[in-house]
Amino acid sequence: ACGSGGDSASGSGSGKLVLGFSQVGAESGWRTANTKDIQEAAKAAGVDLKFSDAQQKQENQIAAIRSFIKQKVDVIAFSPVVVTGWDAVLKEAKAADIPVVLTDRAVDSDASLYVTFLGSDFVEEGKKAGDWLVGEYKDAKEPVNIVQLEGTVGAAPAIDRKKGFEQAIAANPNLKVIASQSGDFTRAKGKEVMQALLKAHKDIDVLFAHNDDMGLGAMQAIQEAGLTPGKDIKIVTVDAVKDGMQALADGKFNFIVECNPLLGGQLMDTAKKVKAGETVAKRIVTVETVFDQAKAKEALPTRKY
Ligand code: GYE
């Protein structure tokens, strides 16, 4: 993989790096912050960004990648909506000698089909959420009933957060996941699924939502059911976007594991290195922290997204 070879991309002759980026969609606050950061970072780095929004559909992403190949961009980056089903299009990119950078989410294809995967360790995020619960309920003598709102079915963060969370809570057999359903990472779906869960289960102690947006939707459902979020039902989420942090500072959420959407700078650096033929690490992991209510209050005034 020695870069894009001969012709300069899109015939512009400007010498600017041309980066084709296929985004998942605009399903969450995390995603809109991620998009904004990538667009701003491209501008700052003098990269010609061809941005395409897939509206959470894999076929749209595949079509976008094929169009980037046709346009002979220098580098293709994308945030794969789901883990499976990418082999064919990744092989097409490879045959066209266009390097691919996975951004934010992973695929299950052979690692020779992409240059690097830049993003969070989602198993670790799930573990951090579970570890907090283990500490919070260390003296519990009775079962603690947990419901889980999973992200998009088949998406790396949904699969891995669930895995890490369930591994961590196994430390205390009192911690029980009594129901687990997808809310597709959206606020509307999170609310709808939580309404159904509240009807089916009268004894929910904890909600673990795979992102802030589903947690915020569920929070509304909990309030409308006459319960107090943060007290009657504790809420643990992932992301730490502004609205989530506000809910945490207000005592309606109890704990957030940060997932950093600001990948733009690293993506531009990586794309430039790849184009220049430099080797980059096969895995670039984002650095992240966690927030309780006190830390959220401190962080909110200077939070950028
Ligand atoms: O947590 C969620 C978004 O892939 C890490 O996707 C990302 C996830 C993020 O919709 O809010």
XYZ file of C-alpha atoms and ligand atoms in Angstrom:
316
model
C 0.000 0.000 0.000
C 2.193 2.805 -1.240
C -0.366 5.574 -1.662
C -2.366 6.442 -4.712
C 0.398 6.314 -7.273
C 0.427 8.219 -10.557
C -2.452 10.567 -11.282
C -3.305 13.309 -8.880
C -6.857 12.870 -7.612
C -9.893 14.522 -9.181
C -7.645 16.241 -11.664
C -7.634 19.450 -9.644
C -3.893 19.699 -9.807
C -3.984 21.746 -6.601
C -1.799 19.230 -4.786
C -4.366 19.132 -1.990
C -5.022 15.788 -0.407
C -8.479 14.571 -1.434
C -10.222 12.619 1.311
C -13.523 10.844 0.741
C -15.393 10.375 4.007
C -18.574 8.349 4.425
C -20.327 9.234 7.671
C -22.912 6.982 9.362
C -25.615 9.636 9.624
C -26.765 12.235 12.138
C -28.347 9.880 14.662
C -26.923 11.395 17.859
C -25.263 14.398 19.462
C -22.029 12.428 19.315
C -22.361 12.018 15.569
C -23.080 15.688 14.847
C -20.078 16.694 16.981
C -17.951 14.168 15.095
C -19.070 15.487 11.689
C -18.438 19.101 12.653
C -14.982 18.240 13.963
C -14.007 16.340 10.807
C -15.204 19.181 8.563
C -13.353 21.802 10.617
C -10.195 19.699 10.831
C -10.193 19.204 7.054
C -10.408 22.953 6.530
C -7.648 23.617 9.036
C -5.415 20.973 7.452
C -6.039 22.148 3.885
C -7.626 18.819 2.969
C -10.226 18.642 0.200
C -12.970 16.707 2.011
C -15.673 14.910 0.039
C -18.278 14.301 2.733
C -21.186 11.911 2.344
C -23.964 11.142 4.883
C -25.318 7.574 4.693
C -28.410 8.125 6.855
C -27.565 4.984 8.823
C -27.812 2.741 5.740
C -24.992 0.416 4.761
C -25.961 0.411 1.084
C -25.533 4.209 1.024
C -22.049 3.856 2.499
C -21.076 1.237 -0.056
C -22.360 3.486 -2.858
C -20.400 6.457 -1.442
C -17.184 4.423 -1.239
C -17.649 3.219 -4.824
C -18.115 6.796 -5.941
C -14.919 7.826 -4.100
C -13.082 5.047 -5.922
C -14.445 6.301 -9.242
C -13.342 9.848 -8.400
C -9.860 8.500 -7.570
C -9.641 10.247 -4.197
C -6.289 9.917 -2.405
C -7.644 8.333 0.772
C -11.027 6.922 1.776
C -12.214 7.080 5.380
C -15.509 5.849 6.762
C -17.329 5.074 9.960
C -18.954 1.714 9.215
C -22.567 1.586 10.410
C -22.308 -2.162 11.078
C -19.378 -4.552 11.444
C -20.158 -7.054 8.656
C -20.514 -6.909 4.880
C -17.566 -4.780 3.773
C -15.226 -7.284 2.097
C -16.284 -6.657 -1.509
C -16.071 -2.863 -1.469
C -12.829 -2.870 0.547
C -11.312 -5.194 -2.035
C -12.392 -2.787 -4.775
C -10.621 0.067 -2.972
C -7.523 -2.051 -2.577
C -7.555 -3.028 -6.244
C -7.726 0.693 -7.086
C -4.773 1.249 -4.756
C -6.708 3.675 -2.551
C -5.900 3.314 1.151
C -8.823 3.091 3.603
C -8.876 4.455 7.145
C -11.591 3.148 9.481
C -12.788 6.008 11.641
C -14.692 5.542 14.893
C -16.119 2.051 14.175
C -14.571 -1.306 13.273
C -15.327 -3.955 10.619
C -14.843 -7.726 10.700
C -12.981 -7.797 7.367
C -9.387 -8.934 7.066
C -7.043 -6.276 8.438
C -5.065 -6.231 5.177
C -8.048 -4.436 3.596
C -7.573 -1.217 5.577
C -4.606 0.818 6.772
C -5.662 1.600 10.308
C -8.604 1.835 12.679
C -8.801 5.134 14.527
C -11.294 5.296 17.400
C -12.358 4.272 20.877
C -12.041 0.978 22.697
C -15.744 0.209 23.086
C -15.258 -2.909 25.222
C -13.341 -0.741 27.665
C -16.179 1.809 27.695
C -18.720 -0.883 28.559
C -16.414 -2.138 31.300
C -16.093 1.330 32.816
C -19.894 1.581 32.988
C -20.146 -1.857 34.600
C -17.314 -1.186 37.035
C -19.082 1.920 38.280
C -22.247 -0.077 38.946
C -20.287 -2.770 40.767
C -18.901 -0.076 43.078
C -22.237 1.694 43.471
C -23.994 -1.522 44.518
C -21.155 -3.182 46.399
C -23.297 -3.528 49.550
C -26.494 -4.608 47.794
C -27.985 -7.703 49.372
C -30.847 -7.968 46.897
C -30.985 -8.279 43.131
C -30.421 -5.059 41.187
C -32.558 -5.068 38.048
C -30.842 -3.523 35.052
C -32.305 -2.759 31.638
C -29.994 -2.123 28.726
C -30.645 0.051 25.673
C -28.287 -1.207 22.996
C -27.009 0.806 20.048
C -27.618 -0.031 16.382
C -27.869 -3.787 15.852
C -24.576 -5.121 14.487
C -22.619 -1.895 15.139
C -19.214 -2.242 16.790
C -20.024 0.092 19.725
C -23.259 -1.813 20.456
C -21.604 -5.236 20.347
C -18.548 -4.203 22.346
C -20.184 -1.994 24.985
C -22.579 -4.798 25.775
C -19.723 -7.259 26.023
C -17.591 -5.070 28.310
C -20.534 -4.134 30.511
C -21.696 -7.706 31.006
C -18.127 -8.830 31.749
C -17.747 -6.169 34.442
C -21.074 -6.706 36.216
C -20.422 -10.450 36.391
C -18.286 -9.524 39.427
C -21.513 -9.218 41.435
C -24.200 -11.838 40.815
C -26.816 -9.467 42.290
C -26.453 -7.267 39.219
C -28.896 -8.664 36.672
C -29.731 -7.511 33.156
C -33.463 -8.276 33.007
C -34.046 -6.855 29.523
C -31.848 -5.647 26.668
C -33.088 -4.082 23.428
C -31.798 -1.867 20.649
C -32.751 1.804 20.588
C -30.665 2.421 17.446
C -28.608 5.159 19.173
C -31.466 7.687 18.797
C -33.423 9.698 21.336
C -36.811 8.825 19.803
C -36.120 5.092 19.792
C -34.658 5.239 23.297
C -37.872 6.788 24.564
C -40.119 4.360 22.727
C -38.260 1.248 23.894
C -38.056 2.520 27.478
C -41.817 3.112 27.523
C -42.346 -0.532 26.598
C -39.785 -1.709 29.160
C -41.441 0.341 31.910
C -44.763 -1.316 31.100
C -43.288 -4.808 31.105
C -41.137 -4.424 34.249
C -42.290 -2.687 37.426
C -39.016 -3.120 39.257
C -36.269 -1.494 37.158
C -33.402 -0.132 39.294
C -30.873 0.853 36.630
C -30.778 1.789 32.974
C -27.559 1.306 31.019
C -27.890 3.089 27.662
C -25.172 2.684 25.032
C -25.286 6.434 24.347
C -26.497 9.698 25.881
C -29.253 10.231 23.331
C -31.042 6.956 24.106
C -30.579 7.732 27.809
C -32.156 11.169 27.294
C -35.133 9.679 25.462
C -35.531 7.042 28.180
C -35.286 9.760 30.829
C -38.414 11.360 29.360
C -40.232 8.029 29.405
C -39.255 7.557 33.064
C -40.506 11.030 33.983
C -43.757 10.527 32.096
C -44.252 7.275 34.021
C -44.171 9.332 37.243
C -40.702 8.160 38.313
C -37.626 10.221 39.117
C -34.640 9.562 36.828
C -31.373 9.427 38.739
C -33.172 8.269 41.892
C -35.938 5.715 41.250
C -34.041 4.518 38.226
C -30.320 5.241 37.984
C -29.049 6.060 34.519
C -25.595 5.194 33.179
C -24.672 6.147 29.602
C -21.756 6.524 27.178
C -20.589 9.602 25.147
C -20.632 12.707 27.420
C -22.120 15.137 24.906
C -23.507 18.409 26.257
C -27.118 17.337 26.820
C -25.963 14.184 28.576
C -23.543 16.143 30.752
C -26.334 18.593 31.612
C -28.601 15.720 32.708
C -25.730 14.373 34.809
C -25.038 17.758 36.408
C -28.796 18.057 37.133
C -28.808 14.710 38.952
C -30.978 12.949 36.347
C -28.141 10.793 35.057
C -25.752 9.090 37.481
C -22.640 8.280 35.457
C -21.292 8.807 31.938
C -18.387 7.069 30.259
C -16.787 9.461 27.822
C -16.488 8.572 24.140
C -14.535 11.235 22.302
C -16.016 12.341 18.933
C -13.181 14.768 18.164
C -11.332 12.500 15.756
C -10.861 15.058 12.976
C -7.304 16.164 13.745
C -6.033 12.614 14.068
C -7.860 11.619 10.898
C -6.259 14.411 8.834
C -2.778 13.597 10.217
C -3.280 9.934 9.465
C -4.548 10.576 5.932
C -1.538 12.794 5.199
C 0.912 10.207 6.493
C -0.779 7.470 4.521
C -0.644 9.528 1.330
C 3.031 10.271 1.942
C 3.672 6.539 2.176
C 4.582 6.625 5.872
C 3.584 3.706 8.015
C 0.904 4.338 10.634
C -0.077 2.192 13.615
C -2.701 -0.410 12.735
C -4.812 0.705 15.698
C -5.025 4.256 17.061
C -7.020 4.350 20.313
C -8.715 7.533 21.522
C -7.986 8.718 25.055
C -11.094 9.045 27.254
C -12.293 9.588 30.807
C -15.459 9.105 32.942
C -17.804 11.586 34.678
C -19.865 11.445 37.859
C -22.312 14.217 38.810
C -19.706 16.413 40.509
C -17.219 16.105 37.646
C -19.990 16.914 35.127
C -20.768 20.173 36.954
C -17.108 21.136 36.791
C -16.643 20.200 33.146
C -19.864 21.611 31.657
C -18.919 25.310 31.369
C -15.936 24.539 29.134
C -17.364 21.534 27.285
C -17.049 22.072 23.526
C -19.827 19.777 22.313
O -21.468 6.433 20.933
C -23.217 7.041 19.450
C -23.216 7.203 17.993
O -19.881 5.059 16.982
C -18.954 5.805 18.998
O -22.318 6.205 17.536
C -20.024 5.983 17.995
C -21.421 5.909 18.560
C -21.751 6.888 19.667
O -24.429 7.256 17.410
O -23.791 8.146 20.102
